[in-house]
Tab-separated table of C-alpha atoms in Angstrom:
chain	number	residue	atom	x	y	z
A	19	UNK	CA	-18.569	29.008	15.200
A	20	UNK	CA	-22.292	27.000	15.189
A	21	UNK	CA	-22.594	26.634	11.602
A	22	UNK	CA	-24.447	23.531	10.728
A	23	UNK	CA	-24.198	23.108	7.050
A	24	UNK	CA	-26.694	19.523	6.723
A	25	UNK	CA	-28.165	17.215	8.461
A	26	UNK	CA	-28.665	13.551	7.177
A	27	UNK	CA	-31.154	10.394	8.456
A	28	UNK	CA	-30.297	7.198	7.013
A	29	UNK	CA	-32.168	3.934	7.628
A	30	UNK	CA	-30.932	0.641	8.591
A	31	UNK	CA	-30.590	-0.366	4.984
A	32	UNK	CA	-28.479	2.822	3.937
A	33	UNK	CA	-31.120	4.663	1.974
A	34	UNK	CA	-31.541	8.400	2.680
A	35	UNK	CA	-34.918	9.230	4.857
A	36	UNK	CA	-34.497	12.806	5.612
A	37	UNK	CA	-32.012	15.623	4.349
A	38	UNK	CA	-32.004	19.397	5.408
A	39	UNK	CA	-29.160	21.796	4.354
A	40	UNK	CA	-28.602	24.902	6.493
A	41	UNK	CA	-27.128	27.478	3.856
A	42	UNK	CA	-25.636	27.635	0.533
A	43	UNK	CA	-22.821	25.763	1.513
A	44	UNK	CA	-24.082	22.593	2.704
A	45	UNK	CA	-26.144	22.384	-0.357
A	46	UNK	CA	-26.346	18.701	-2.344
A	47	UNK	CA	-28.755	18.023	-5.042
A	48	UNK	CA	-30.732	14.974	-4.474
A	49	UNK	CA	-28.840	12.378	-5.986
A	50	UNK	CA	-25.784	13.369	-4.762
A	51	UNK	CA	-26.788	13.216	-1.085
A	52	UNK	CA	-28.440	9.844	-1.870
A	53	UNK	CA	-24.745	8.812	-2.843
A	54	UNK	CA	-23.291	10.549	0.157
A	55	UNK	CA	-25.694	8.759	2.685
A	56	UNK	CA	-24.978	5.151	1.176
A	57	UNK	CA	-21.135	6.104	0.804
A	58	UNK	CA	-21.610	7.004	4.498
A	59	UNK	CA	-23.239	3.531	5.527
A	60	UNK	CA	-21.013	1.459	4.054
A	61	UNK	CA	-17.938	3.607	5.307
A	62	UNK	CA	-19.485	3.012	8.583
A	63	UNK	CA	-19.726	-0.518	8.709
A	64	UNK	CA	-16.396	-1.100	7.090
A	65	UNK	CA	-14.573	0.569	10.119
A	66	UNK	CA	-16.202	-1.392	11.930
A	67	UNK	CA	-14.119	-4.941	10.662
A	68	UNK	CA	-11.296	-2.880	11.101
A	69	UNK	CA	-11.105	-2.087	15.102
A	70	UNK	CA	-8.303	-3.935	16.712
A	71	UNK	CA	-10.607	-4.221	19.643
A	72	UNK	CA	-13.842	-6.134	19.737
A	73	UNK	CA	-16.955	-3.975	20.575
A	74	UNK	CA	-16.928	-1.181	17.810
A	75	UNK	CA	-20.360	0.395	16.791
A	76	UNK	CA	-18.641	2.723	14.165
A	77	UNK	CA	-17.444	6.127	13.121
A	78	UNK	CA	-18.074	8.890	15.588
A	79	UNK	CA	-17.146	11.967	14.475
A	80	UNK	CA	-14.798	12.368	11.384
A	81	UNK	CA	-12.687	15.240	11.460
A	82	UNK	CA	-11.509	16.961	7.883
A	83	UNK	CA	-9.424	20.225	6.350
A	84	UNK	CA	-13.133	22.048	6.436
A	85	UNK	CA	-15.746	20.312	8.112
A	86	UNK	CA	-16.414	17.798	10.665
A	87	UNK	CA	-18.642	14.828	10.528
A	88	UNK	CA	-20.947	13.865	13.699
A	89	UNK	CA	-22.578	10.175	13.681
A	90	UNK	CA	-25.073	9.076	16.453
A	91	UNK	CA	-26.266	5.298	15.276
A	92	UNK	CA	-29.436	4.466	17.700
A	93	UNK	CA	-29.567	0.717	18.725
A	94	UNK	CA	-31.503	-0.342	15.761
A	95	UNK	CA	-29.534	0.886	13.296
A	96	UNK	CA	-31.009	4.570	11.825
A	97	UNK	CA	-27.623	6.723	12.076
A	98	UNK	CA	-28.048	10.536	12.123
A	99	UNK	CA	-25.265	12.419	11.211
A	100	UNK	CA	-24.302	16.433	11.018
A	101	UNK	CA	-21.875	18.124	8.733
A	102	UNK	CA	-20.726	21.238	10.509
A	103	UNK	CA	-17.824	23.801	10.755
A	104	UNK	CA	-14.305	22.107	12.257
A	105	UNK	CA	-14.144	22.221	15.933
A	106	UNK	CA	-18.198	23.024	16.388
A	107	UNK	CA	-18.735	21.784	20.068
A	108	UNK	CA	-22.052	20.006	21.817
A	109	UNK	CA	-22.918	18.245	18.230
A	110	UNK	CA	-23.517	14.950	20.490
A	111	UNK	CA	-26.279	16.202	22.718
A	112	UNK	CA	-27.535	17.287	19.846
A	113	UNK	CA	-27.917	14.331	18.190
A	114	UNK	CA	-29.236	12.952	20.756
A	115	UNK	CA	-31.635	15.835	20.803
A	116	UNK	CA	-32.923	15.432	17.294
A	117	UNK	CA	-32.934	11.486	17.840
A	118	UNK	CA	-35.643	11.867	20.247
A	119	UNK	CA	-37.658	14.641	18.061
A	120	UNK	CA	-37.473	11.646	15.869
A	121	UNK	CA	-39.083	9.036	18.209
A	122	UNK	CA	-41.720	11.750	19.409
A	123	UNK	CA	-42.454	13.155	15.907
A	124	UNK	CA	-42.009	10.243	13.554
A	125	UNK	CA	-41.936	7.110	14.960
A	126	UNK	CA	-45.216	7.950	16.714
A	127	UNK	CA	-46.888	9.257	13.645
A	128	UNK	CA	-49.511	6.445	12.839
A	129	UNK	CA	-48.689	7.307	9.213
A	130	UNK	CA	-45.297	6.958	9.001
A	131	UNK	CA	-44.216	4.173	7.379
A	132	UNK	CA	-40.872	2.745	8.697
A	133	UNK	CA	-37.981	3.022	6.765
A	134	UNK	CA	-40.008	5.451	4.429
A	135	UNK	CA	-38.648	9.190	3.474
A	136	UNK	CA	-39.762	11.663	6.319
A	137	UNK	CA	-42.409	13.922	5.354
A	138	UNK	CA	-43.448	14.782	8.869
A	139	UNK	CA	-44.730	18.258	9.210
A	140	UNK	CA	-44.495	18.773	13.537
A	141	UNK	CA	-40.925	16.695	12.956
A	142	UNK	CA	-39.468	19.451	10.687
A	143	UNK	CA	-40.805	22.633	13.049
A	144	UNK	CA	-39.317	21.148	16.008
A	145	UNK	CA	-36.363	20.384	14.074
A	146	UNK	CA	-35.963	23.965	12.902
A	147	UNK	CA	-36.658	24.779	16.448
A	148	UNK	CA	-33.727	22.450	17.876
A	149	UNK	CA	-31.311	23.726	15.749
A	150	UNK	CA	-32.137	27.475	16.223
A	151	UNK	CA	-32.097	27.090	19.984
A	152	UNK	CA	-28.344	25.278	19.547
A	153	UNK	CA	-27.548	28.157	17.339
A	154	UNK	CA	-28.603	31.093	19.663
A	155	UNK	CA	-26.835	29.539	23.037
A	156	UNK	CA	-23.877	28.818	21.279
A	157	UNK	CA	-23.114	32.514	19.583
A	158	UNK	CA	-24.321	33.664	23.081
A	159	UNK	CA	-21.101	32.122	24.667
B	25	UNK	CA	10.992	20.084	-0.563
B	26	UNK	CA	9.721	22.733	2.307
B	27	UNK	CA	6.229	20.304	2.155
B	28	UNK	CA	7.059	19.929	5.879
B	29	UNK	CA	9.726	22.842	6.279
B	30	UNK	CA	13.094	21.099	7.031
B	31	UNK	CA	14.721	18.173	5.228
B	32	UNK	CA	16.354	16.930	8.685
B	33	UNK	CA	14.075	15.278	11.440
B	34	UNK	CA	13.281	18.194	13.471
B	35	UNK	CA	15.772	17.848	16.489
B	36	UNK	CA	12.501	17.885	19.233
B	37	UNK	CA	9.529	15.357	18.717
B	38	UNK	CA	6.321	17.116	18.994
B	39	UNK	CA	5.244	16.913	22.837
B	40	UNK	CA	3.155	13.779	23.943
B	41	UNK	CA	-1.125	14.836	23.548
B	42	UNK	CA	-1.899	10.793	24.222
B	43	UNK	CA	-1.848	9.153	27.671
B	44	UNK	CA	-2.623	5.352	28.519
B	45	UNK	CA	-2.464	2.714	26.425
B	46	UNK	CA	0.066	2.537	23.375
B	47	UNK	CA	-0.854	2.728	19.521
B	48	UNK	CA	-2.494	-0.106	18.513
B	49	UNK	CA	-0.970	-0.533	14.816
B	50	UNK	CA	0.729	1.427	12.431
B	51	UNK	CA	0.679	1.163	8.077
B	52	UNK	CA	2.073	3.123	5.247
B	53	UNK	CA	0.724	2.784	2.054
B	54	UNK	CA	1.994	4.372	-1.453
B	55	UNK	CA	-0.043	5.527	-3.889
B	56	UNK	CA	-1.008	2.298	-5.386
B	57	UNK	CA	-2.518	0.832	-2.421
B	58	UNK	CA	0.973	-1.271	-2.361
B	59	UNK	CA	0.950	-1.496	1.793
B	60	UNK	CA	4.626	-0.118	2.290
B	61	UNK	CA	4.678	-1.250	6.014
B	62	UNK	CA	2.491	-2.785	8.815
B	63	UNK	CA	3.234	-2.646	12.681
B	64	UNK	CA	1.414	-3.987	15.448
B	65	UNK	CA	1.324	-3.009	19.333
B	66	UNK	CA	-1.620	-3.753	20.547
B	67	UNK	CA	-4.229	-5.917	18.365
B	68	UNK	CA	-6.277	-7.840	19.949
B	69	UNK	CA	-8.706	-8.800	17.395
B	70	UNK	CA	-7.688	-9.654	14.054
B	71	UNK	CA	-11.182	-9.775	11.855
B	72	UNK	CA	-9.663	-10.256	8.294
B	73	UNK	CA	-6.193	-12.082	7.190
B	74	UNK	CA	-3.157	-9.445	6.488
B	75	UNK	CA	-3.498	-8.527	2.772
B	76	UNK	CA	-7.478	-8.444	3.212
B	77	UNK	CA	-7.161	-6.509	6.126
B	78	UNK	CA	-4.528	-3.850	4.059
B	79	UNK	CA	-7.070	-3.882	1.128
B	80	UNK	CA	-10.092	-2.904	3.248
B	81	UNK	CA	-7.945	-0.435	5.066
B	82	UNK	CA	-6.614	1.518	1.902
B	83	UNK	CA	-9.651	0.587	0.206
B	84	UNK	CA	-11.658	2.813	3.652
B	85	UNK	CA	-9.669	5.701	3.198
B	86	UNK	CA	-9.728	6.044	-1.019
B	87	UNK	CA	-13.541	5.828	-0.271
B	88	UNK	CA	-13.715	8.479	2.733
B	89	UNK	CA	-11.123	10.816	0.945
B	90	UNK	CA	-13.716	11.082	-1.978
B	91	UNK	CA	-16.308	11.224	0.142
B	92	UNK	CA	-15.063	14.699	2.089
B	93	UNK	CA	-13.901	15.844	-1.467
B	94	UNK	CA	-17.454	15.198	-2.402
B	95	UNK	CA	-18.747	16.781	0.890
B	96	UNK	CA	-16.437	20.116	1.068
B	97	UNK	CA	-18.757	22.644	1.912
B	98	UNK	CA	-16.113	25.107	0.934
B	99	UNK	CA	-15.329	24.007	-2.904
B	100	UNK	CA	-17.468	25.279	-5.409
B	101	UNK	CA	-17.259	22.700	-8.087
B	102	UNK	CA	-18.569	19.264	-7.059
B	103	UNK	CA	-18.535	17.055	-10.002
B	104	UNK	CA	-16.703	14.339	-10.450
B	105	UNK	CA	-17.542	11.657	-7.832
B	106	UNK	CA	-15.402	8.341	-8.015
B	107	UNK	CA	-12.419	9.897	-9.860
B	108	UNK	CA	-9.637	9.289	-7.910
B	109	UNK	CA	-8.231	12.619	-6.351
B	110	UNK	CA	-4.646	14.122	-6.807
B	111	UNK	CA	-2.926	13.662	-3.670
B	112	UNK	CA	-3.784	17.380	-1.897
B	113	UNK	CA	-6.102	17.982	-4.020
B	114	UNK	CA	-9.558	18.830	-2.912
B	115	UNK	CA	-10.585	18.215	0.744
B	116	UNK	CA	-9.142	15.458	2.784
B	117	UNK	CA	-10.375	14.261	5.911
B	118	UNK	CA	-6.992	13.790	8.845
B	119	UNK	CA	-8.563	11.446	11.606
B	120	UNK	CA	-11.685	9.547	12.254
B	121	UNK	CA	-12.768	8.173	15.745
B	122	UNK	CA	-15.216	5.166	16.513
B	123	UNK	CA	-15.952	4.089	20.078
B	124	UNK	CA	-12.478	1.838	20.320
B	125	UNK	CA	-9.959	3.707	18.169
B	126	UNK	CA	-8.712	6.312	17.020
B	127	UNK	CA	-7.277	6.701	13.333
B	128	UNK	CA	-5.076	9.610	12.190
B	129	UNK	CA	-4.197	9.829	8.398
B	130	UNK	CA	-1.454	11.785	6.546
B	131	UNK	CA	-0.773	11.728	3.048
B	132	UNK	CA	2.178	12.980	1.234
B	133	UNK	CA	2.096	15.054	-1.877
B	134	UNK	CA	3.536	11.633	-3.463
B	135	UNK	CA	1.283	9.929	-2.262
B	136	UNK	CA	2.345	8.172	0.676
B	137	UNK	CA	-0.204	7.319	3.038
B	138	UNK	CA	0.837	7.164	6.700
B	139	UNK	CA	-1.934	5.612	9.129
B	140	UNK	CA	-1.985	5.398	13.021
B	141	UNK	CA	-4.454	3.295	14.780
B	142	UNK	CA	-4.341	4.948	18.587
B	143	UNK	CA	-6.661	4.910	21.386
B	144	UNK	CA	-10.033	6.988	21.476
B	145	UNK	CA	-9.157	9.719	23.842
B	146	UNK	CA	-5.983	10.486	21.758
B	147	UNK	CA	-5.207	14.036	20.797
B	148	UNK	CA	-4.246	15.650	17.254
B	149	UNK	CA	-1.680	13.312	15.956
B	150	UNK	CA	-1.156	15.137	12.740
B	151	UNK	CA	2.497	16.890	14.200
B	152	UNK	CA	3.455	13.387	15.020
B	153	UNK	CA	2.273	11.768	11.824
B	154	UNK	CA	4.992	14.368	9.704
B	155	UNK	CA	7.350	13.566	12.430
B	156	UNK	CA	6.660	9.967	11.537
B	157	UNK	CA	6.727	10.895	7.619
B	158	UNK	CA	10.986	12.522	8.226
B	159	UNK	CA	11.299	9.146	10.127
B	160	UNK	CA	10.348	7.475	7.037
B	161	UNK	CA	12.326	10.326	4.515
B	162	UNK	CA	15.460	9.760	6.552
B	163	UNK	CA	15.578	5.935	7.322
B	164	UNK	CA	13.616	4.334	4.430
B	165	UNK	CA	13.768	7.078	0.928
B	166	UNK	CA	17.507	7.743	1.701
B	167	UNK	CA	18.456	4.203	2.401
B	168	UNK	CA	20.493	3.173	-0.939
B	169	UNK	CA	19.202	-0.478	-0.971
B	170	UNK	CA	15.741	0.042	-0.561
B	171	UNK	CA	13.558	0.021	-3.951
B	172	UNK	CA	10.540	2.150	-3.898
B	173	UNK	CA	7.478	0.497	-4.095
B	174	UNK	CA	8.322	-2.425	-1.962
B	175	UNK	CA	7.913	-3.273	1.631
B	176	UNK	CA	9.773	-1.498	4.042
B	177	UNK	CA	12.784	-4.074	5.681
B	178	UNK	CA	14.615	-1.173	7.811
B	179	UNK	CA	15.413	-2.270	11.186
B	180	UNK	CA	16.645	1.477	12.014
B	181	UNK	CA	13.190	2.544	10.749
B	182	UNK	CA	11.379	0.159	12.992
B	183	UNK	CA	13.467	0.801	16.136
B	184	UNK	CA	13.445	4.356	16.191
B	185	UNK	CA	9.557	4.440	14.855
B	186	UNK	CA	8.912	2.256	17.985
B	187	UNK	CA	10.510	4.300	20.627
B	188	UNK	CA	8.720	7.563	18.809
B	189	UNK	CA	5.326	6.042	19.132
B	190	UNK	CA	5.976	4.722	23.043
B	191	UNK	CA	6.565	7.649	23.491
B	192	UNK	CA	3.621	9.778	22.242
B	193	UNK	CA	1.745	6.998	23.864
């Protein structure tokens, strides 16, 4: 019950930044998950006008038939979010995990150019890393 | 029609799964994005005037239901973005939850769309949303003088809808 099937990075502006599928089934070709990821941002920002209380930051998790959707938005505005198997537990901490592999591996990197696509090498391992480690305690449960 | 199994409102409401506050609003849309009904509990903040605020609502969840067709990791054909899906066809998302609400979706196989605005911490509203949908079968489709397609005036409908959802509140 820990199947991840993608992970997504989008900017502040909506544009894709980083994409990684885990498995056939999470699989997008490029221009698709472009479309997903500004489908997502706008979706996002829409529920926010419609909160009958003031003080809402946005879609948190979006449940479906076959998947769910996990958001984490950081404070300036770069929302991660993970497609994974209905009912997968924990998918906030790690969010919050990969949000700080982010600060540590890519907004540190002298080269990285904000806003840019990802193409950080150490990022990726760790990422891979991450997401093993989540994998392995959960089917140890 | 066994879409729900029964034609009669099933004699027991599904048990209570929220506690606290009541629903904040309730709408039912057909499959036109005509808004059927609206219902207010609990709104504090109003951001957009009534029919914008119904157009950006059923305008949210025609986007987000292609966007879970589109993202089905279970379907194997994927083409076709932006045509508008069959009701139950393809994938279809049932609730999405922000920091301040809560909002469970049903939609019929005609195409009615039935949309509860709740508190965060609620609990899987889907039981209560087809209880909701004989509510609407019984008091609003069977009613002789109501025309379908245009808003719902039932009082029945809105009394006995308003002691269901205190009560699942």
């Amino acid at each position: 019950m820990a199947a991840i099937y993608s992970l997504y990075i989008i900017n502040k502006s909506g544009g894709l930044i980083f994409y990684k599928d885990y498995g056939s089934k999470g699989r997008m070709d490029t221009n698709d998950s472009l479309r997903v990821a500004s489908l997502w941002h706008s979706m996002h920002a829409i529920s926010q006008q419609l909160s009958p209380t003031t003080g809402c930051s946005g879609i948190e998790l979006l449940e479906a038939d076959t998947f769910d959707l996990h958001c984490f938005q950081s404070l300036t505005g770069t929302k991660f979010f993970v497609v994974c198997e209905p009912g997968t537990q924990h998918m906030e901490a790690l969010l919050k995990v990969i949000y700080e592999l982010y600060t540590d591996y890519v907004l540190k990197n002298p080269f990285y150019e904000m806003e840019m696509p990802i193409r950080c090498e150490l990022f990726d391992i760790n990422l891979t890393q991450a997401i093993q480690k989540d994998r392995v305690a959960l089917l140890g449960r | 029609m066994q879409f729900f199994g029964g034609s009669e409102i099933s004699p027991s409401p599904p048990a209570p799964t929220a506690t606290g506050n009541n629903a904040h609003m309730m709408y039912v849309f057909n499959r036109d994005g005509v808004c059927l009904f609206y219902r207010e509990w609990n709104r504090p903040l109003h951001t957009l005037n009534p029919p914008q605020d119904h157009k950006l609502m059923f305008g949210l969840l025609f986007s987000l239901k292609s966007l879970t067709a589109k993202m089905d990791p279970t379907s194997a054909e994927k083409g076709n973005r932006g045509v508008p899906q069959l009701p139950g066809q393809g994938c279809s998302f049932h609730s999405f939850r922000t920091n301040t609400y809560k909002l469970s979706f049903l939609e019929s196989p005609s195409g009615i769309k039935i949309i509860l605005v709740t508190h965060p911490r609620t609990g899987d509203l889907r039981n209560s949303l087809k209880y909701i949908y004989n509510l609407y079968v019984e008091y609003v489709v069977k009613n002789p003088l109501y025309a379908p397609g245009t808003p719902i005036r039932c009082e029945l409908f809105n009394t006995t809808l308003d002691q269901y959802v205190r009560s699942i509140a």
